Short mmCIF file of C-alpha atoms and ligand atoms in Angstrom, two decimals:
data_model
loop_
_atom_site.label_atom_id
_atom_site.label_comp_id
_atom_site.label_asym_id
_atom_site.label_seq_id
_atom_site.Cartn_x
_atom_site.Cartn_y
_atom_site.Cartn_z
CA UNK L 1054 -1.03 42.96 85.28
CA UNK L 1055 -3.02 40.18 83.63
CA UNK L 1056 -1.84 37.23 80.98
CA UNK L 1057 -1.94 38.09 77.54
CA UNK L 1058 -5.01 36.26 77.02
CA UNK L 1059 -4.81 33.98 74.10
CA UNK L 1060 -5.82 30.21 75.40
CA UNK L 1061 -9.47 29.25 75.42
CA UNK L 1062 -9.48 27.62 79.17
CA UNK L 1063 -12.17 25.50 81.38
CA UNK L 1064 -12.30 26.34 84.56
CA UNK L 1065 -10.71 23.97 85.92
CA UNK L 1066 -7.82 24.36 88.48
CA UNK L 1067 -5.40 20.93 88.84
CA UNK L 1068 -3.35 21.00 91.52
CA UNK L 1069 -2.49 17.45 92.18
CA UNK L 1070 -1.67 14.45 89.83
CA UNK L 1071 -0.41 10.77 89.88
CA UNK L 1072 -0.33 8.62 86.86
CA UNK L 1073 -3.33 9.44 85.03
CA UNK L 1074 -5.29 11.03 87.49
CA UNK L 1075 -5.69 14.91 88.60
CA UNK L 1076 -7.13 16.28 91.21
CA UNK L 1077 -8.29 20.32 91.41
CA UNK L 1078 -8.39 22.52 94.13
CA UNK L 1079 -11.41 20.77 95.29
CA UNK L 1080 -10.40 17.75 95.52
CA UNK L 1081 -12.51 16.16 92.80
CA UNK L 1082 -10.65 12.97 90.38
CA UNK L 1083 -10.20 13.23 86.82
CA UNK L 1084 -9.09 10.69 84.93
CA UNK L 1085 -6.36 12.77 82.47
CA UNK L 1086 -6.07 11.02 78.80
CA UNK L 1087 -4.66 13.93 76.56
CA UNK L 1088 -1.24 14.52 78.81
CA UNK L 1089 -1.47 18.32 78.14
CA UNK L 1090 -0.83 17.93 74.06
CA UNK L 1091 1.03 14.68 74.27
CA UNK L 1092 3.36 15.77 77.18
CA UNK L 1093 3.12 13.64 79.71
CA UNK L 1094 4.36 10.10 78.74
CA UNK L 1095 5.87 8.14 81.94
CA UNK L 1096 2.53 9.36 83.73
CA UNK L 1097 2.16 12.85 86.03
CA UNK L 1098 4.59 12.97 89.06
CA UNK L 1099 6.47 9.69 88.50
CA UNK L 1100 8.18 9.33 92.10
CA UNK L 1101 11.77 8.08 90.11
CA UNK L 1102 11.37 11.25 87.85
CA UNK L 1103 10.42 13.62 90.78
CA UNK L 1104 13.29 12.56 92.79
CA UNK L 1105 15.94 12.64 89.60
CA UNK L 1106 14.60 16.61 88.80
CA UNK L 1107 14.84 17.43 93.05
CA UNK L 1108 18.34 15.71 93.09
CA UNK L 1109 19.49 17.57 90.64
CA UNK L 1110 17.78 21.15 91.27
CA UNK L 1111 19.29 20.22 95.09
CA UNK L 1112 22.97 20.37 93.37
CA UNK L 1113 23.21 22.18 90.43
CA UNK L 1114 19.83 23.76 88.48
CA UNK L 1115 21.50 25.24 85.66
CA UNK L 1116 25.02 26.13 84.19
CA UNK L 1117 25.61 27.15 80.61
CA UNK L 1118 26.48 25.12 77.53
CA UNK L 1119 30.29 26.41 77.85
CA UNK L 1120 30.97 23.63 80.86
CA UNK L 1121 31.24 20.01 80.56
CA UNK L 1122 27.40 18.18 80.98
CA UNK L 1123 28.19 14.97 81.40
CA UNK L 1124 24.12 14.15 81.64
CA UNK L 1125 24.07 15.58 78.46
CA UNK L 1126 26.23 12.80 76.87
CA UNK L 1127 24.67 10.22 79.64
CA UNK L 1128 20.94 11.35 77.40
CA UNK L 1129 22.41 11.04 74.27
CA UNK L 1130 23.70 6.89 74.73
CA UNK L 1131 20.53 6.02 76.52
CA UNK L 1132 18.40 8.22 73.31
CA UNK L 1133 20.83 6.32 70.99
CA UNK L 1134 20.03 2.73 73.05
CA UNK L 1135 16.04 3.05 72.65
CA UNK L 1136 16.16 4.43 69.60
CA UNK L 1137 17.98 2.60 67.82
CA UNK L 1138 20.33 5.28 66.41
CA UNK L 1139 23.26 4.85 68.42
CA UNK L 1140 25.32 6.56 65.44
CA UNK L 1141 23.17 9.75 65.67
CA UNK L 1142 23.90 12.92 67.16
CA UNK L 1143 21.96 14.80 69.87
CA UNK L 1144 21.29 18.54 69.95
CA UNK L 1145 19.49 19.70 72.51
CA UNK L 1146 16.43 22.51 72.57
CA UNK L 1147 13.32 23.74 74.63
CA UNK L 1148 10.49 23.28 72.34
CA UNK L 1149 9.02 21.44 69.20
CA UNK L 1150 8.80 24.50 67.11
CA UNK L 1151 12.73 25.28 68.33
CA UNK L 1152 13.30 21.53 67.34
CA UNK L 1153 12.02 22.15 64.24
CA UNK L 1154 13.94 25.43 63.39
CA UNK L 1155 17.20 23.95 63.99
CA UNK L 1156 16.47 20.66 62.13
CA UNK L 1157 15.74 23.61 58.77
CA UNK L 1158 18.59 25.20 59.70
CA UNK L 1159 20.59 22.60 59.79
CA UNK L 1160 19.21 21.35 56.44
CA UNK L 1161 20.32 24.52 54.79
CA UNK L 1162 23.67 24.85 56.36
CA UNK L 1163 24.07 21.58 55.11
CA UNK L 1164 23.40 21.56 51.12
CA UNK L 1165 22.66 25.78 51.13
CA UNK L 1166 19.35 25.39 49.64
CA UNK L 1167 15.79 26.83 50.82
CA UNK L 1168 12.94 25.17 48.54
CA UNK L 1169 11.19 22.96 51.33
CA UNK L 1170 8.37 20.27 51.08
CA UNK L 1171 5.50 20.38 53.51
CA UNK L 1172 2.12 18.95 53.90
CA UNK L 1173 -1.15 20.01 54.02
CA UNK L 1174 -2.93 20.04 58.04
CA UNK L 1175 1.08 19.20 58.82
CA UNK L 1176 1.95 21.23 62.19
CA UNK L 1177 5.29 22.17 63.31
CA UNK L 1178 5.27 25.01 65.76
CA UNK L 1179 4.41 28.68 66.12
CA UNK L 1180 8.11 30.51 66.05
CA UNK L 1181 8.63 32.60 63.94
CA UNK L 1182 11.82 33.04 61.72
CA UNK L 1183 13.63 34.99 64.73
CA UNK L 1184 17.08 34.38 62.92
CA UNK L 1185 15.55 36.56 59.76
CA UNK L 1186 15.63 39.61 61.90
CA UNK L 1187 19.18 38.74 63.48
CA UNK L 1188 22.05 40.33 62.20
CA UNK L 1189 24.46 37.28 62.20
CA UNK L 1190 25.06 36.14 58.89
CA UNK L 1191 27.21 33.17 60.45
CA UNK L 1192 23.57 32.41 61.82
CA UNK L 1193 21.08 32.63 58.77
CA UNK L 1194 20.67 29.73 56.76
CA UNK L 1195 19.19 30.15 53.34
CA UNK L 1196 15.83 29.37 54.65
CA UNK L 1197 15.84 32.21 56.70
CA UNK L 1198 16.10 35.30 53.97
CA UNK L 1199 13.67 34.11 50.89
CA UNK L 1200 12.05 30.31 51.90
CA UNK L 1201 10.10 28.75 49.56
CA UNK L 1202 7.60 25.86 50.88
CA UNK L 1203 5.32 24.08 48.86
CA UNK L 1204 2.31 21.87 50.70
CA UNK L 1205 1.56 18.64 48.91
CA UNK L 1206 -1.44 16.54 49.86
CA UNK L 1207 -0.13 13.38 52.72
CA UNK L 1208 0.31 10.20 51.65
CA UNK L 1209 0.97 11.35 48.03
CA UNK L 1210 3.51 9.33 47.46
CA UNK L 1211 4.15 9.87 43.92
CA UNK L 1212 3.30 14.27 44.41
CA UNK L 1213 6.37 13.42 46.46
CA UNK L 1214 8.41 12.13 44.11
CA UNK L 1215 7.59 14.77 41.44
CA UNK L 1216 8.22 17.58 43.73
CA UNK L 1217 11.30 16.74 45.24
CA UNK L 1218 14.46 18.20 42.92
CA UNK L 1219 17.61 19.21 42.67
CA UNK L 1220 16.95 22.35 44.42
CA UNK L 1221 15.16 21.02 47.53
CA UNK L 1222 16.41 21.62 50.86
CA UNK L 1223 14.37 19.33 53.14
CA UNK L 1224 10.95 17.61 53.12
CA UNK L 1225 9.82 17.79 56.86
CA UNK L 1226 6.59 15.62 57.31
CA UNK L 1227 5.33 13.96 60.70
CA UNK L 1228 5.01 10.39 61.00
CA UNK L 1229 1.54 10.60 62.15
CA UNK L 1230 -0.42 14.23 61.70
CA UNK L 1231 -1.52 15.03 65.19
CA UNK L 1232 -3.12 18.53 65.08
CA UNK L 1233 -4.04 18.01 61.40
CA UNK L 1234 -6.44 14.97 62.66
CA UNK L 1235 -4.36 11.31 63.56
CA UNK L 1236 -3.37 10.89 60.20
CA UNK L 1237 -0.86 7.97 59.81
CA UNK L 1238 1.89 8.39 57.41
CA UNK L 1239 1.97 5.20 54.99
CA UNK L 1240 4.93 2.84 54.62
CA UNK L 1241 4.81 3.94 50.90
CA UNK L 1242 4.69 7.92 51.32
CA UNK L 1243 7.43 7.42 53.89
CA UNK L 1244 9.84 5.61 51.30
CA UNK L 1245 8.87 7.81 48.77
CA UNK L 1246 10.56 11.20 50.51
CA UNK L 1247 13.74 8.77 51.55
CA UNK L 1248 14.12 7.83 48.23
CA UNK L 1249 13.63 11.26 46.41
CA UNK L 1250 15.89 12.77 48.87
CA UNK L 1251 18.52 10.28 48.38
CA UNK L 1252 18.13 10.83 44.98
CA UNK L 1253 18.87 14.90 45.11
CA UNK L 1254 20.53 15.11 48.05
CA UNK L 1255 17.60 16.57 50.18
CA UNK L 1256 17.34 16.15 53.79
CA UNK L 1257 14.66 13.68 55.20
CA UNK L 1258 13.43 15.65 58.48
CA UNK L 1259 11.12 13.41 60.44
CA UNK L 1260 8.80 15.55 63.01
CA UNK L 1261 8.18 13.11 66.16
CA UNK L 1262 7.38 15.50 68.21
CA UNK L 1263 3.67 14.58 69.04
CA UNK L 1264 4.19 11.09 67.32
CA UNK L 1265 7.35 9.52 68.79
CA UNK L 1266 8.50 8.62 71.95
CA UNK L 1267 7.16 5.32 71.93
CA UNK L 1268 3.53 6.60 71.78
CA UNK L 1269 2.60 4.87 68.47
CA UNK L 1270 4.10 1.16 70.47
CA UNK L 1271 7.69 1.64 68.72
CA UNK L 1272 9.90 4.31 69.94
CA UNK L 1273 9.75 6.28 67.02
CA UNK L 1274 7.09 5.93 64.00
CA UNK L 1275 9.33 5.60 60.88
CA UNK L 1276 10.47 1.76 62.25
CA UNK L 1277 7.48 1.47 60.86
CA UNK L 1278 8.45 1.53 57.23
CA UNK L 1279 11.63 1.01 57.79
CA UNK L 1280 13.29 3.75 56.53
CA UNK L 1281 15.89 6.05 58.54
CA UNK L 1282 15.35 9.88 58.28
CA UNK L 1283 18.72 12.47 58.37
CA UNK L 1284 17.10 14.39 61.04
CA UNK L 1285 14.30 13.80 63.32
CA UNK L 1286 12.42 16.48 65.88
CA UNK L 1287 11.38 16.06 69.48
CA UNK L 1288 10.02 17.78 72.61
CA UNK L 1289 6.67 17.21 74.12
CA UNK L 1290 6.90 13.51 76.09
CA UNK L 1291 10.62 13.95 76.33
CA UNK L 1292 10.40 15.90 79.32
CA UNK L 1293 6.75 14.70 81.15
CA UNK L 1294 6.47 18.39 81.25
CA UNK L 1295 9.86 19.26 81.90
CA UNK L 1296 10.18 21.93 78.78
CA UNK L 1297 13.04 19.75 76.68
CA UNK L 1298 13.09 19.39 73.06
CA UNK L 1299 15.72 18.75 70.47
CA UNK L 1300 16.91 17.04 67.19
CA UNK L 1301 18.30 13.34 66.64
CA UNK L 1302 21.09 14.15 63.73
CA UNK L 1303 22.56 11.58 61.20
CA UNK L 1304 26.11 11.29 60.96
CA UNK L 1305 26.44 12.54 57.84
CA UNK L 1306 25.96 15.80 59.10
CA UNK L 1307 29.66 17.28 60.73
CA UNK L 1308 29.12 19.76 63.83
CA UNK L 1309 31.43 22.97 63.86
CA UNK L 1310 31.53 25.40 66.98
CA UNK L 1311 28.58 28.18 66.61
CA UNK L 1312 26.56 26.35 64.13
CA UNK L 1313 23.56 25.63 66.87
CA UNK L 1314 22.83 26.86 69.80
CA UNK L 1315 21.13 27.68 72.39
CA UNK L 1316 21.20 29.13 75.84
CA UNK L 1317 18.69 27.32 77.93
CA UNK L 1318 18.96 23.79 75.61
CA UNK L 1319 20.53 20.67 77.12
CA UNK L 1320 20.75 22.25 80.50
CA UNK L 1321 21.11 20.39 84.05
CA UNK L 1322 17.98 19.52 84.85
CA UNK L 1323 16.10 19.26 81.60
CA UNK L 1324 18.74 16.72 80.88
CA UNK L 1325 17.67 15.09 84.81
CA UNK L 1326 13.88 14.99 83.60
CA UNK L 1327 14.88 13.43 79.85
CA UNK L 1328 17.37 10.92 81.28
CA UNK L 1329 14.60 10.13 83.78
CA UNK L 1330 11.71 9.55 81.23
CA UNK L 1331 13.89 7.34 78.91
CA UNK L 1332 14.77 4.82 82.36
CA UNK L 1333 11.50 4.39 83.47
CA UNK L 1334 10.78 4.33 79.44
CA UNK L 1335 12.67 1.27 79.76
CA UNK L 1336 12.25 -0.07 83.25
CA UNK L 1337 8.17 -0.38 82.77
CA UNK L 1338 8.08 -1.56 79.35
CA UNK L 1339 6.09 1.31 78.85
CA UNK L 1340 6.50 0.91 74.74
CA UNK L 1341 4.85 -2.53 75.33
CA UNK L 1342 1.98 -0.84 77.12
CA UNK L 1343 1.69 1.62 74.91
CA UNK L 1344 1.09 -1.21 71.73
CA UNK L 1345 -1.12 -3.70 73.84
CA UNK L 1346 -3.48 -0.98 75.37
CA UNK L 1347 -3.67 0.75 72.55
CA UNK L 1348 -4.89 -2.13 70.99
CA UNK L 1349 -7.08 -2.98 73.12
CA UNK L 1350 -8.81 0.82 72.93
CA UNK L 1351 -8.78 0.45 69.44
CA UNK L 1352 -10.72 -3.20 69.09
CA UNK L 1353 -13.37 -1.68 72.08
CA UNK L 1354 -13.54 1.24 70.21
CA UNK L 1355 -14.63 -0.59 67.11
CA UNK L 1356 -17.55 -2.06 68.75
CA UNK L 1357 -19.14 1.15 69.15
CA UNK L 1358 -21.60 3.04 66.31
CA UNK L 1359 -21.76 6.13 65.68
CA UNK L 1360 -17.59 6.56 65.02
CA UNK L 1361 -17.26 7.83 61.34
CA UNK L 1362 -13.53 6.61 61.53
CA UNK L 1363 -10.76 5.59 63.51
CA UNK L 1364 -7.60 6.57 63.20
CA UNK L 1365 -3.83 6.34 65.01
CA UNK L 1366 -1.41 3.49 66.35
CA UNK L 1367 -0.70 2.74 69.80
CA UNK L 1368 -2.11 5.93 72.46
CA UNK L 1369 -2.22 8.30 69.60
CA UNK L 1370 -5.89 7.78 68.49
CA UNK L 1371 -7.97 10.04 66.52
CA UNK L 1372 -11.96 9.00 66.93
CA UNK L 1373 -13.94 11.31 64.16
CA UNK L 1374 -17.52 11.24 65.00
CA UNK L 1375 -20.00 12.86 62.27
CA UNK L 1376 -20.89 15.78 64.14
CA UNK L 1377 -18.83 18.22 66.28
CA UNK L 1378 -17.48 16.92 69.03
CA UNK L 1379 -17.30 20.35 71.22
CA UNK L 1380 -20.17 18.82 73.80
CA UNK L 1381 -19.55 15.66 73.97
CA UNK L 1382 -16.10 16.62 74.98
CA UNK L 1383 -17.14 18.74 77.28
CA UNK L 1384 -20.03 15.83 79.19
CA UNK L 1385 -16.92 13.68 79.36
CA UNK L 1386 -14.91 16.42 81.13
CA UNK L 1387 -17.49 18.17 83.25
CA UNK L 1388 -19.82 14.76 83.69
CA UNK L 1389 -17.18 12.04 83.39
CA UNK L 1390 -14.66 14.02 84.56
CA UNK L 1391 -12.30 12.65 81.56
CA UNK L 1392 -9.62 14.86 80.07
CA UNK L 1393 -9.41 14.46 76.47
CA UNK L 1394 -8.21 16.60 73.08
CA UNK L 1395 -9.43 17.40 70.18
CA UNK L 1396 -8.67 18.05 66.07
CA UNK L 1397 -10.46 19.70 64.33
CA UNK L 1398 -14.21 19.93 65.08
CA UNK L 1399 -14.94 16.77 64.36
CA UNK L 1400 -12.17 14.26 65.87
CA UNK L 1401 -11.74 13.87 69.53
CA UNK L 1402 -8.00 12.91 70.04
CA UNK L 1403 -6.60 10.93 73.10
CA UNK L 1404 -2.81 10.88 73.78
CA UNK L 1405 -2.91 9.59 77.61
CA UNK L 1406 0.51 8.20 79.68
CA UNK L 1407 2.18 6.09 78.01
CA UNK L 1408 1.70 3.70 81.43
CA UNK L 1409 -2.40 4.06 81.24
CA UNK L 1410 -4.27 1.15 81.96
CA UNK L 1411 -7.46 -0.48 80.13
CA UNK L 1412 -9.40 0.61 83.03
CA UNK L 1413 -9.23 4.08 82.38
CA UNK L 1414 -9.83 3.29 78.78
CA UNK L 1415 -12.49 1.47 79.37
CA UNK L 1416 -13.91 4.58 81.53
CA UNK L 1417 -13.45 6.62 78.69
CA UNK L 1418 -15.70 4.24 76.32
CA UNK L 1419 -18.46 3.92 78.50
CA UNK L 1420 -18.78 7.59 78.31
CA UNK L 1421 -18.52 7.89 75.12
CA UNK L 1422 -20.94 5.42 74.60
CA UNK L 1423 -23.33 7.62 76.24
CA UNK L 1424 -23.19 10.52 74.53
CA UNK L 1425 -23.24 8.37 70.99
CA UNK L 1426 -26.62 7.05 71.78
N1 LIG Q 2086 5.56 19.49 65.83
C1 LIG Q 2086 4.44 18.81 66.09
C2 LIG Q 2086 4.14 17.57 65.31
C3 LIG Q 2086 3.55 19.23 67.09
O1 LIG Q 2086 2.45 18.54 67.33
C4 LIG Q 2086 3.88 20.39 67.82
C5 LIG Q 2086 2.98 20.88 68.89
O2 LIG Q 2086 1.83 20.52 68.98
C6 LIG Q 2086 5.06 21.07 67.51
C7 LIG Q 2086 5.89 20.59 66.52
C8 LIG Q 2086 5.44 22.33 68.24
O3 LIG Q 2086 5.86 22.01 69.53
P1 LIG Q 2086 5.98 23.17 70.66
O4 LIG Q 2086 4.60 23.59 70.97
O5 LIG Q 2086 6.70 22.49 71.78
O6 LIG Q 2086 6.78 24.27 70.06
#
């Protein structure tokens, strides 16, 4: 048998990482500053986190939601803590997209509706409506039989306020677009969908999944604007690879047996690997790193020509150059032997550890420097 072949791959094999660096079979050093999509955040093979997944795997990998988890609660104070949210609710998934399903759901169960507000280049996942073809109507929210989503333009502050209604579910938006290109949301566009929601009773679903986590310097990117959302999605640097997603849930919203749920979600050790990221979260001041060297890439990064525009906060920064980036990309991988992303053809995107160091920025920008010449 052979994978199902669907990922464009480089032939490269890691076997071996620490921090920000890899190493493949052959021994050769790269410097890693895209984290596999944003995923790893505390840095590859943190000793603290290795240790708190090993302990735990060592006891007890893996018993089903219908037992007491007392990690699970032990994740949700320390989420609360960080956050900021201490009121908030935690449910527990594998996956953005499955974040992002139950934060719909959850919108629909709560005022019945199914008209939702998107954005254009907005990304939120690749399931599909799985519940539509379940036959559980205890299950199916709304959204699931008939949904109705319309895509208004980012930032559009006032398309926002025309759009939302009285028969709006939810607007889900992410704070900053990550596949759709670095795109920060605007203190005004973000008080815009609070405010409409408020006014018809809407749900506010924040999508942090690429964007929160302290990657933008602040643990989550609405403190930006200040406003709170009802429900707000994450997964990717949860886990530092560990597959763990879920949503944060306001406490207007009342739980009831068999509303969510999930088989794998909230289990032993992805609970281990989350409690783990959030300490050393904590212990390193690794939101404080995140803000000061992502400064610091952004002011060197200024000083070069040849950017068409820079865009992000903290280590989630979106260079656009005005031509396709494809082989640059690939002389800083194969030459420079720097991992970075990309969105779009034109904007190469870095989300390194959230514990990189200017050094390895500074690696990055004398390659890139190269190549811009
Ligand atoms: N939401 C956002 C903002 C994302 O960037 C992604 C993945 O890139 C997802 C949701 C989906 O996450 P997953 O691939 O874990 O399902």
């Amino acid at each position: 048998m052979n994978t199902f072949n669907v990922y464009p791959i480089y032939d490269i094999n890691p076997v071996k990482a620490l921090n920000s660096t890899l190493w493949d079979e052959n021994g050769t050093k790269y410097t890693d500053l895209y984290g596999g999509h944003a995923v790893i955040s505390i840095g590859h093979s943190h000793p603290e986190y290795v240790k708190a997944i090993s302990d735990q795997v060592a006891n007890l990998g893996f018993y089903s939601n219908s037992v007491r988890i007392p990690l699970q609660q032990q994740l949700a104070e320390k989420l609360g803590e960080l956050s900021g949210l201490p009121d908030y609710q935690l449910f527990l998934a594998n996956s953005g997209a499955e974040a992002n399903e139950n934060a719909l759901k959850l919108a629909s169960f709560h005022n019945g509706r199914k008209k939702i507000i998107a954005f254009k280049k907005g990304f939120h996942g690749r399931s599909s409506a799985a519940v539509a073809v379940t036959d559980n109507p205890n299950i199916k929210a709304a959204i699931n039989d008939d949904s109705h989503v319309i895509f208004l333009d980012y930032n559009d502050a006032e398309a926002v306020r025309e759009a939302v209604d009285d028969e709006t579910c939810a607007v889900i938006v992410e704070g900053i677009q990550g596949v759709g290109g670095i795109h920060v949301g605007s203190d005004e566009f973000m008080k815009a969908i609070r405010e409409s929601c408020d006014q018809h009773g809407a749900v506010f679903i924040h999508d942090s999944v690429q964007c929160g986590y302290g990657r933008s310097g602040k643990f989550f990117t609405w403190e930006f604007s200040g406003v709170k959302p009802d429900i707000i999605s994450m997964a990717k640097g949860m886990g530092n690879g560990f597959p763990v997603g879920g949503i944060l849930i306001s406490p207007k919203f009342e739980a009831k047996y068999g509303l969510l749920g999930t088989t794998f979600g909230g289990n032993h050790l992805a609970c281990a690997a989350a409690l783990s990221v959030l300490q050393v979260i904590e212990e390193e001041g690794l939101l404080d790193n995140a803000r000061v060297v992502g400064e610091y890439a952004f002011d060197q990064l200024k000083k070069i020509s040849g950017i068409k525009e820079l865009r992000g906060r903290g280590l989630m920064i979106g260079i656009e150059l005005d031509q396709p980036v494809k082989e640059i990309r690939e002389k800083i991988l194969f030459d420079d032997k720097i991992f970075t992303g990309v969105a779009g053809a034109h904007t190469i995107r870095l989300l390194p550890s959230l514990g990189v160091c200017k050094e390895e920025i500074d690696a990055f920008i004398s390659a890139l420097k190269k190549y811009l010449i």
